Structure formats: structure tokens, C-alpha cells
Amino acid sequence: MNKTLQLGDVYDGRSGNTILPPEIIPFLASYNLIPQLLSQSIIELATAPITCTHAETTQALEQFYQHWDLNSEKKIQDWCLRYGLTQEQLELFATRKLRVEKFKQITWGHQLESYFLKYKRHFDKVIYSLIRTENRGTANELFFRITEGEQSFSELAREYSQGPEADTNGIIGPVELGTITPNFAQLLCTSQVGIVQPPVLFGDSWIIVRVETFITAQLDDFMRQRLLQENFETWFQQQLSQLSPEEKTWMGINTKPAQVQEAFALGVGEAIAA
């Protein structure tokens, strides 16, 4: 964005005209709708240059009409009249999700392969068995029993492990390596599959771990959509940082970090879903 977004500067993405009547701002504020308004305006400004083909627009409108049960021309006209929408505004409304997806693809689609390769290890998954206990002596004894074949890993995990893994016979995963603390992720990555590792102190617990399998991440369609969304979310938060101080207060981004995520979830989620 090239300018600081103000409440009075909510634009029609195509014409560039301010479309928010000043008298409606108190109404929106009283219902705490300002965050959604600002979020949608950010996205609408960004997607304004994005166009849809005639076929895409027609299909989007058909889906929109079906969703709202607008099965006649009169119902469509009445609906537009009720909400004060022109045909152009209706088309923008119906194609909003598609234009957002196109914006993501145009902006970051060409970077996905390099982005994926850079962070691939974070996306790789692992399944592992875990036993944790606060007593070092117990950990050593359990390790001895497993390696000597006296009892199985799953049996001892179920009986002795002091975490939720006790309910799954010690099995955890598949989990992405990027969601695991770096030191523990490093331990897993340097462990040979199927080999029980000697007890290691992590925090207040002694742990015994055995990697069951590694699952290599693939740049498939699902991963591409995920990476596009992650880039989009990063971009959106950057746009929030450019808001005026007053608008930042509305979005909750100049108080507590947790409120940033709350504002983001509220803003982007509802803006895209609209």
C-alpha cells in the first residue's frame, strides 16, 4: 500500500472512489465492525487490478445465485436493490474469493519452489516413540529393558511415560519438524530410524526416543496452496503495520502480541470468507 489507510478512505477497488459515507462509521464502530472493514479494504485495494474472464465471472455469479437461492431475474434485482449493489459491485462481490486466489498466485506463485526448498526441513514430518520421566534412574532402567528385549517400547511407554503419549503407546506423529523445538528436532533428525536413543535430559524430564519413520514433504497442490496462504498472511500483517495509529488500535496491534493474531484471524478470515 502506498498510503496510510484511514477510515474515511475505504475504496471501491475498481473506480478508486471513496464509498464509505461518514455517517456510517459510528454505526460500524458501535458493532465493532471496524476491523473487518479495514481488513477487507486492504484486500480489496490489493486485488483491484486483478480481473476475471467472462467465463469466470459467469460461473462465480451462478454459484452466488445458487447460494442465495436467486433463481429468477426478479429475485436477483430485488436482492441488489435491497443491499444497494450495482451489477458491477455484485460481480466484484461474487468474484472476491477468486480474485484473492489470483492475487496470491500472481504475487508469490513464481517463488513457491525456492521458498519450499528453503524451508523444506520444516515441512518434513516424523513419527517417533517417546518415553519421558523425571527420574534419571528410571529412564536408564527403561532404556536397558528395551535394548535387552525384556519389554517393548510401547508397553513401557504406556506404563511409565509421564505425558499424553502414554495413551498412544508412546507413539507421536506424524508431526512437522518445524513445529518441534529446534534441539529436539535436531535429535530426531540425527537419529537412525528404529534405533532407541539413550536417555537425554530435556527440560525437567529424561526422555527416551525412537524414530519410527520420516515422511518427506512434497511440493504438491496442497503444499502449494498452503505456501501461498502463508505468504499471503505474512503480507497482510505487513499491511497492518502501515495503518495509522488509530486504525492499529482498532486492529489491536499496538497493545499485546496475542491481539495481533486475534485481529488477523478476525480480519482476514472474515474478509476472505465474505
Coordinates of C-alpha atoms in Angstrom, one line a residue, residues 69-198:
D69 CA -31.4 -19.0 -3.9
L70 CA -31.7 -16.3 -6.5
N71 CA -33.3 -18.4 -9.2
S72 CA -35.0 -15.6 -11.2
E73 CA -34.1 -12.3 -12.6
K74 CA -36.6 -10.6 -10.3
K75 CA -35.1 -12.1 -7.2
I76 CA -31.6 -11.0 -8.4
Q77 CA -32.8 -7.5 -8.9
D78 CA -34.6 -7.4 -5.6
W79 CA -31.6 -8.7 -3.8
C80 CA -29.3 -6.0 -5.4
L81 CA -31.9 -3.3 -4.6
R82 CA -32.2 -4.4 -1.0
Y83 CA -28.4 -4.1 -0.5
G84 CA -27.8 -1.2 -2.8
L85 CA -25.5 -3.0 -5.2
T86 CA -24.9 -2.2 -8.8
Q87 CA -24.2 -5.0 -11.3
E88 CA -20.5 -4.2 -11.2
Q89 CA -20.4 -4.3 -7.4
L90 CA -22.3 -7.6 -7.5
E91 CA -19.7 -9.1 -9.8
L92 CA -16.9 -7.9 -7.5
F93 CA -18.7 -9.5 -4.6
A94 CA -19.2 -12.8 -6.4
T95 CA -15.6 -13.0 -7.7
R96 CA -13.9 -11.8 -4.5
K97 CA -12.5 -15.2 -3.5
L98 CA -11.3 -16.0 -7.0
R99 CA -9.6 -12.6 -7.2
V100 CA -7.8 -13.2 -3.9
E101 CA -6.6 -16.6 -5.1
K102 CA -5.4 -15.0 -8.4
F103 CA -3.6 -12.3 -6.4
K104 CA -1.8 -14.9 -4.4
Q105 CA -0.7 -16.8 -7.5
I106 CA 0.4 -13.7 -9.3
T107 CA 2.3 -12.3 -6.3
W108 CA 4.0 -15.5 -5.0
G109 CA 3.3 -18.3 -7.4
H110 CA 6.7 -18.0 -9.1
Q111 CA 8.5 -18.1 -5.8
L112 CA 7.0 -21.3 -4.4
E113 CA 9.7 -23.8 -5.5
S114 CA 12.6 -21.8 -4.0
Y115 CA 10.5 -21.0 -0.8
F116 CA 9.7 -24.7 -0.4
L117 CA 13.3 -25.8 -0.9
K118 CA 14.5 -23.2 1.6
Y119 CA 12.1 -24.4 4.3
K120 CA 11.6 -28.0 3.3
R121 CA 13.0 -29.4 6.5
H122 CA 10.3 -27.5 8.5
F123 CA 7.7 -29.3 6.4
D124 CA 9.1 -32.8 6.6
K125 CA 7.2 -34.9 9.1
V126 CA 8.4 -37.5 11.6
I127 CA 6.7 -40.3 13.6
Y128 CA 8.5 -41.3 16.8
S129 CA 8.1 -43.2 20.0
L130 CA 8.7 -41.4 23.3
I131 CA 9.0 -42.2 27.0
R132 CA 9.6 -39.4 29.5
T133 CA 10.2 -39.5 33.2
E134 CA 11.5 -37.1 35.7
N135 CA 13.7 -39.8 37.3
R136 CA 17.1 -40.4 35.6
G137 CA 17.4 -43.8 37.2
T138 CA 14.0 -44.9 35.9
A139 CA 15.0 -43.7 32.4
N140 CA 18.2 -45.7 32.5
E141 CA 16.3 -48.8 33.7
L142 CA 13.7 -48.5 31.0
F143 CA 16.3 -48.0 28.3
F144 CA 18.1 -51.2 29.5
R145 CA 14.8 -53.2 29.4
I146 CA 14.1 -52.0 25.8
T147 CA 17.5 -52.6 24.4
E148 CA 17.8 -56.0 26.1
G149 CA 14.4 -57.0 24.7
E150 CA 12.8 -57.6 28.1
Q151 CA 9.8 -55.4 27.3
S152 CA 8.6 -53.5 24.3
F153 CA 8.9 -49.7 23.9
S154 CA 5.1 -49.4 23.6
E155 CA 4.5 -51.4 26.8
L156 CA 6.9 -49.3 28.9
A157 CA 5.6 -46.1 27.4
R158 CA 2.1 -47.0 28.3
E159 CA 3.1 -47.9 31.9
Y160 CA 5.8 -45.3 32.7
S161 CA 5.7 -42.3 30.4
Q162 CA 4.5 -39.1 32.1
G163 CA 2.9 -37.4 29.1
P164 CA -0.1 -37.8 26.8
E165 CA 2.0 -40.2 24.7
A166 CA 1.2 -42.8 27.4
D167 CA -2.3 -43.1 25.9
T168 CA -0.9 -43.9 22.4
N169 CA 1.7 -46.5 23.4
G170 CA 4.4 -43.8 23.1
I171 CA 3.7 -43.0 19.5
I172 CA 3.7 -39.4 18.5
G173 CA 3.0 -38.1 15.0
P174 CA 3.2 -37.6 12.2
V175 CA 4.3 -34.0 13.2
E176 CA 6.1 -31.4 11.2
L177 CA 9.7 -30.8 12.2
G178 CA 9.1 -27.1 12.1
T179 CA 6.6 -27.4 14.9
I180 CA 9.1 -29.1 17.2
T181 CA 11.6 -27.2 19.4
P182 CA 14.9 -26.9 17.5
N183 CA 17.0 -29.0 19.9
F184 CA 14.6 -31.9 19.9
A185 CA 14.1 -31.7 16.1
Q186 CA 17.8 -31.9 15.7
L187 CA 17.9 -35.0 17.9
L188 CA 15.2 -36.6 15.8
C189 CA 16.9 -35.7 12.5
T190 CA 20.2 -37.2 13.7
S191 CA 18.7 -40.4 15.0
Q192 CA 18.7 -43.6 12.9
V193 CA 15.2 -44.9 12.2
G194 CA 14.3 -47.8 14.5
I195 CA 17.2 -47.3 16.9
V196 CA 16.4 -46.4 20.6
Q197 CA 18.3 -43.4 21.7
P198 CA 19.9 -43.4 25.3

